[in-house]
Short mmCIF file of C-alpha atoms in Angstrom, two decimals:
data_model
loop_
_atom_site.label_atom_id
_atom_site.label_comp_id
_atom_site.label_asym_id
_atom_site.label_seq_id
_atom_site.Cartn_x
_atom_site.Cartn_y
_atom_site.Cartn_z
CA MET A 283 -29.47 -27.59 80.12
CA THR A 284 -27.28 -28.46 77.15
CA ASP A 285 -27.38 -26.79 73.78
CA ALA A 286 -28.93 -28.70 70.88
CA PRO A 287 -26.31 -30.28 68.62
CA ALA A 288 -25.49 -28.33 65.48
CA PRO A 289 -26.79 -29.61 62.14
CA ARG A 290 -24.38 -31.63 60.02
CA THR A 291 -23.39 -30.16 56.65
CA ILE A 292 -22.18 -32.23 53.70
CA ARG A 293 -20.78 -30.46 50.66
CA PHE A 294 -20.77 -32.16 47.28
CA PRO A 295 -19.70 -31.38 43.68
CA LEU A 296 -22.04 -31.04 40.73
CA ALA A 297 -21.21 -34.54 39.49
CA GLN A 298 -22.79 -36.02 42.64
CA LEU A 299 -26.02 -34.02 42.45
CA HIS A 300 -28.27 -36.80 41.20
CA GLU A 301 -26.92 -39.23 43.79
CA GLN A 302 -27.35 -36.71 46.62
CA ALA A 303 -30.84 -35.68 45.49
CA GLU A 304 -31.99 -39.28 45.28
CA ALA A 305 -30.64 -40.06 48.75
CA PHE A 306 -32.34 -36.94 50.14
CA TRP A 307 -35.60 -38.05 48.50
CA GLN A 308 -35.43 -41.48 50.11
CA ARG A 309 -34.90 -39.97 53.54
CA PHE A 310 -37.18 -36.92 53.24
CA PRO A 311 -39.85 -37.76 50.63
CA ALA A 312 -42.03 -34.76 51.55
CA ALA A 313 -39.26 -32.19 50.93
CA CYS A 314 -40.28 -29.36 48.58
CA ALA A 315 -38.42 -26.72 46.61
CA VAL A 316 -38.07 -23.29 48.19
CA ARG A 317 -36.19 -20.03 47.56
CA GLY A 318 -37.14 -19.86 43.91
CA GLY A 319 -36.11 -23.46 43.28
CA ALA A 320 -32.62 -23.06 44.71
CA ALA A 321 -33.08 -25.62 47.50
CA PHE A 322 -35.29 -28.35 48.89
CA GLU A 323 -36.36 -28.28 52.51
CA ALA A 324 -37.93 -30.83 54.84
CA ALA A 325 -39.10 -28.25 57.36
CA ARG A 326 -40.37 -30.67 59.99
CA ASP A 327 -37.06 -32.53 60.02
CA GLY A 328 -34.80 -29.48 59.82
CA ALA A 329 -33.09 -30.81 56.68
CA ALA A 330 -32.21 -29.05 53.44
CA LEU A 331 -30.60 -29.76 50.08
CA GLN A 332 -28.97 -26.67 48.57
CA LEU A 333 -28.60 -27.11 44.82
CA PRO A 334 -25.43 -25.94 43.07
CA LEU A 335 -26.08 -22.67 41.23
CA VAL A 336 -25.30 -24.35 37.90
CA ALA A 337 -27.68 -27.28 38.52
CA PRO A 338 -31.04 -27.62 36.78
CA ARG A 339 -33.50 -25.38 38.62
CA ALA A 340 -36.38 -26.83 40.58
CA ARG A 341 -39.87 -25.44 40.18
CA ASP A 342 -41.00 -23.48 43.21
CA GLY A 343 -42.88 -25.88 45.50
CA GLU A 344 -41.83 -28.95 43.50
CA ARG A 345 -41.44 -32.18 45.46
CA ILE A 346 -37.97 -33.67 45.61
CA GLY A 347 -39.16 -36.93 44.02
CA ASP A 348 -40.57 -35.13 40.98
CA TYR A 349 -37.28 -33.27 40.56
CA VAL A 350 -35.25 -36.48 40.70
CA GLU A 351 -37.52 -38.25 38.21
CA ARG A 352 -37.33 -35.46 35.65
CA PHE A 353 -33.64 -34.87 36.26
CA THR A 354 -31.92 -33.86 33.04
CA ASN A 355 -28.29 -34.15 32.10
CA LEU A 356 -25.75 -31.56 33.13
CA ASP A 357 -24.66 -30.64 29.62
CA GLU A 358 -26.16 -27.15 29.37
CA VAL A 359 -24.00 -24.55 27.67
CA GLN A 360 -23.54 -21.93 30.39
CA LEU A 361 -21.73 -18.61 30.38
CA VAL A 362 -20.12 -16.91 33.39
CA VAL A 363 -19.22 -13.23 33.03
CA LEU A 364 -17.28 -11.27 35.65
CA LEU A 365 -17.02 -7.55 34.93
CA GLN A 366 -15.63 -4.66 36.94
CA ALA A 367 -14.14 -1.32 35.98
CA GLY A 368 -11.02 -2.16 34.02
CA ALA A 369 -11.26 -5.95 34.22
CA MET A 370 -13.31 -8.69 32.56
CA ALA A 371 -13.21 -12.46 32.63
CA PHE A 372 -15.61 -14.89 31.06
CA GLY A 373 -15.85 -18.63 30.62
CA CYS A 374 -18.21 -20.89 28.72
CA TRP A 375 -18.88 -24.37 30.12
CA ARG A 376 -20.72 -27.42 28.89
CA GLY A 377 -21.39 -29.37 32.05
CA GLU A 378 -18.06 -29.38 33.84
CA GLU A 379 -15.98 -28.85 30.69
CA LEU A 380 -14.52 -25.38 30.15
CA LEU A 381 -14.93 -24.76 26.41
CA GLN A 382 -13.69 -21.20 26.03
CA HIS A 383 -12.41 -18.44 28.30
CA LYS A 384 -10.75 -15.04 28.26
CA ALA A 385 -9.59 -12.45 30.76
CA VAL A 386 -8.77 -8.82 29.89
CA ARG A 387 -7.57 -5.84 31.91
CA LYS A 388 -7.35 -2.20 30.86
CA TYR A 389 -6.30 1.02 32.57
CA VAL A 390 -9.51 2.80 33.61
CA VAL A 391 -8.96 3.37 37.35
CA ARG A 392 -7.85 6.71 38.75
CA GLY A 393 -5.14 7.08 41.38
CA ASN A 394 -7.75 7.15 44.17
CA GLY A 395 -9.06 3.75 43.11
CA ARG A 396 -12.24 5.02 41.47
CA SER A 397 -13.00 4.28 37.85
CA GLN A 398 -12.99 7.19 35.43
CA VAL A 399 -16.60 6.59 34.42
CA THR A 400 -17.73 6.74 38.07
CA HIS A 401 -15.72 9.92 38.66
CA LEU A 402 -17.29 11.68 35.71
CA LYS A 403 -20.82 10.77 36.79
CA THR A 404 -20.31 12.04 40.33
CA ARG A 405 -17.70 14.84 40.20
CA GLY A 406 -17.48 16.09 36.65
CA LYS A 407 -14.62 15.94 34.18
CA SER A 408 -11.08 15.21 35.30
CA ARG A 409 -8.05 16.91 33.77
CA TYR A 410 -5.41 14.25 33.51
CA GLY A 411 -5.65 10.91 31.79
CA SER A 412 -9.43 11.01 31.53
CA ARG A 413 -9.52 10.61 27.77
CA LEU A 414 -7.32 7.54 27.86
CA ARG A 415 -9.24 5.95 30.73
CA LEU A 416 -12.61 6.53 29.10
CA GLN A 417 -11.34 5.26 25.78
CA ASN A 418 -10.04 2.12 27.46
CA TRP A 419 -13.34 1.61 29.30
CA LYS A 420 -15.37 1.85 26.09
CA SER A 421 -12.86 -0.43 24.38
CA LEU A 422 -13.23 -3.02 27.13
CA LEU A 423 -17.03 -2.98 26.85
CA VAL A 424 -16.94 -3.36 23.07
CA GLU A 425 -14.35 -6.14 23.28
CA THR A 426 -16.46 -7.95 25.86
CA CYS A 427 -19.53 -7.80 23.63
CA GLU A 428 -17.58 -8.98 20.60
CA ARG A 429 -15.96 -11.88 22.41
CA LEU A 430 -19.25 -13.06 23.88
CA ALA A 431 -20.92 -12.85 20.47
CA ASP A 432 -18.09 -14.85 18.87
CA CYS A 433 -18.30 -17.44 21.63
CA GLU A 434 -22.05 -17.90 21.17
CA GLN A 435 -21.71 -18.08 17.41
CA GLU A 436 -19.09 -20.81 17.74
CA LEU A 437 -20.69 -22.88 20.51
CA GLY A 438 -24.39 -22.20 20.01
CA PRO A 439 -26.87 -20.30 22.18
CA PHE A 440 -26.08 -20.04 25.88
CA GLU A 441 -28.77 -21.76 27.92
CA ARG A 442 -27.97 -19.84 31.10
CA VAL A 443 -25.90 -16.73 31.71
CA PHE A 444 -24.46 -15.96 35.14
CA TYR A 445 -22.91 -12.56 35.74
CA SER A 446 -21.30 -10.44 38.41
CA ALA A 447 -20.93 -6.71 37.88
CA PRO A 448 -21.74 -3.48 39.70
CA VAL A 449 -25.12 -2.13 38.58
CA ARG A 450 -23.63 0.85 36.75
CA VAL A 451 -20.99 -1.26 35.04
CA TRP A 452 -23.55 -3.82 33.86
CA SER A 453 -25.77 -0.99 32.62
CA ASP A 454 -22.86 0.40 30.60
CA LEU A 455 -22.35 -3.00 28.98
CA LEU A 456 -26.02 -3.21 27.98
CA GLU A 457 -25.87 0.29 26.52
CA THR A 458 -23.09 -0.48 24.04
CA THR A 459 -23.90 -0.40 20.34
CA THR A 460 -24.00 -4.21 20.21
CA PRO A 461 -25.11 -5.41 23.67
CA PRO A 462 -24.75 -9.17 24.20
CA PHE A 463 -28.09 -9.50 26.03
CA ALA A 464 -31.37 -7.70 26.45
CA ARG A 465 -32.04 -6.30 29.91
CA ASP A 466 -34.96 -8.67 30.38
CA ASP A 467 -33.22 -11.76 28.97
CA ALA A 468 -34.64 -14.71 30.90
CA ARG A 469 -31.28 -16.48 30.80
CA LEU A 470 -29.60 -13.85 32.98
CA GLN A 471 -28.89 -14.60 36.64
CA ARG A 472 -26.85 -12.34 38.91
CA LEU A 473 -24.36 -14.27 41.02
CA PRO A 474 -25.05 -14.10 44.77
CA LEU A 475 -21.31 -14.37 45.46
CA HIS A 476 -18.58 -11.94 46.38
CA VAL A 477 -16.24 -11.59 43.41
CA HIS A 478 -12.71 -10.20 43.52
CA ARG A 479 -11.06 -8.39 40.61
CA PRO A 480 -11.76 -10.57 37.58
CA ASP A 481 -8.99 -12.71 36.12
CA HIS A 482 -8.71 -16.34 35.07
CA GLN A 483 -8.03 -17.67 38.55
CA GLU A 484 -10.98 -15.75 39.99
CA LEU A 485 -13.18 -17.11 37.21
CA LEU A 486 -12.23 -20.67 38.13
CA ARG A 487 -12.76 -19.99 41.84
CA VAL A 488 -16.21 -18.56 41.23
CA ARG A 489 -17.22 -21.42 38.97
CA ALA A 490 -16.08 -23.96 41.55
CA ALA A 491 -18.27 -22.25 44.16
CA MET A 492 -21.19 -22.26 41.71
CA ALA A 493 -20.78 -26.02 41.13
CA SER A 494 -20.86 -26.89 44.83
CA GLY A 495 -24.02 -27.99 46.66
CA ARG A 496 -24.65 -28.94 50.25
CA VAL A 497 -26.90 -31.10 52.35
CA VAL A 498 -27.86 -29.97 55.84
CA LEU A 499 -28.94 -32.84 58.11
CA PRO A 500 -30.24 -32.75 61.66
CA SER A 501 -27.80 -34.21 64.17
#
């Protein structure tokens, strides 16, 4: 008895989304959106179209043909924010064009690799360097808020906001005196990706992963 052949996977960039979706529709006209509109599946055929994260979302249960026919342009103004203790990087895109970006690092990490804010919340006050680390952490949060506000003022409202940050770090950002978003802002979407320490190169790597889709076809 031989094993069934593995499915064939085709990866594609955002620019090819409409072409790939239309081809998938022609081959699997009964395919419907699943996973909160992140993909289309033709369950009986074992085929799937995984949308790029930055693509227009499908409505849950929507047929592939309806999605293709209402397909909008890819010119949304989207923000990507990567935030960890001591490091921030953000970029604002319109379609595939990077309009504005910035990466900042500050000293907030203790010698054991833990951030000062985490140490204080779990072990109490430290004796050496804590004031500087906490000051830098607050400064980074305020600078992040200010830069995001300036970016939105210059480019117009963000239509979607993707972010990656530990829960406590993101909470700290939203608790600043001028938070960039409300906690329940419908534009917010946490990135389901592993993110390394934020810098400009990591920002570009993450965005490239976000702009990649894939088609899974039965062999």
